[in-house]
């Protein structure tokens, strides 16, 4: 039995390849369970030009490579220092990060969103984002009313620089090499719950919510 059984503040690590829907589902988790959404990708994008002793995050992100562990670990340590529960999105991305996390905190459940490679490429290369309010769209599956314009705030939509097809393929390769061992790690520890991420966002959320409710 987990030490936190019955806790109202679940500690959730959401795993899945880039484009699996972790951001969308983390927002649902944040709202339903009242825990902060901690996303290393957003934190790094907000600080992409900050000089560190390893260079700037941008240099790695533009190529689809992982930002060095010390930079990312510090972001997560800071974010977790003043909260009990959380949903972690985009971290840990390699086994060293998983070990660092285990030193900081226990986790209650690790849902894993499974999506095949071609579907990931379709989702990511078609994604468009609003630079002003952060709304997300897809040119085919979730197009704005007026092409290239945000429904929410009217700003011109952009494509993330790492959503071009060649960088997307590299991000998936980096995921397979570094993050699949993390999936195996949590599968072996019994914390992993597999969810079919190819269903609609609503169907994924239903399964995910049930899985989290059953685990906490
Ligand atoms: P994401 O928004 O999660 O797709 O992350 C975008 C990019 O940020 C990744 O391709 C990496 O370059 C970097 N990044 C995000 N999270 C991590 C992490 N935990 N470790 C290393 N790099 C990361």
Tab-separated table of N, CA and C in Angstrom, residues 38-39 69 125 142 193:
chain	number	residue	atom	x	y	z
A	38	UNK	N	3.598	20.935	-13.316
A	38	UNK	CA	5.019	21.285	-13.402
A	38	UNK	C	5.551	20.752	-14.727
A	39	UNK	N	5.860	21.675	-15.634
A	39	UNK	CA	6.310	21.262	-16.968
A	39	UNK	C	7.668	21.861	-17.296
A	69	UNK	N	21.068	17.720	-17.505
A	69	UNK	CA	20.349	17.391	-16.267
A	69	UNK	C	20.439	18.467	-15.180
A	125	UNK	N	3.643	18.056	-36.126
A	125	UNK	CA	3.935	18.938	-37.268
A	125	UNK	C	2.728	19.815	-37.599
A	142	UNK	N	-8.030	20.471	-35.191
A	142	UNK	CA	-8.566	21.465	-34.253
A	142	UNK	C	-8.201	22.851	-34.775
A	193	UNK	N	0.922	2.960	-15.090
A	193	UNK	CA	-0.420	2.599	-15.569
A	193	UNK	C	-0.488	2.989	-17.039
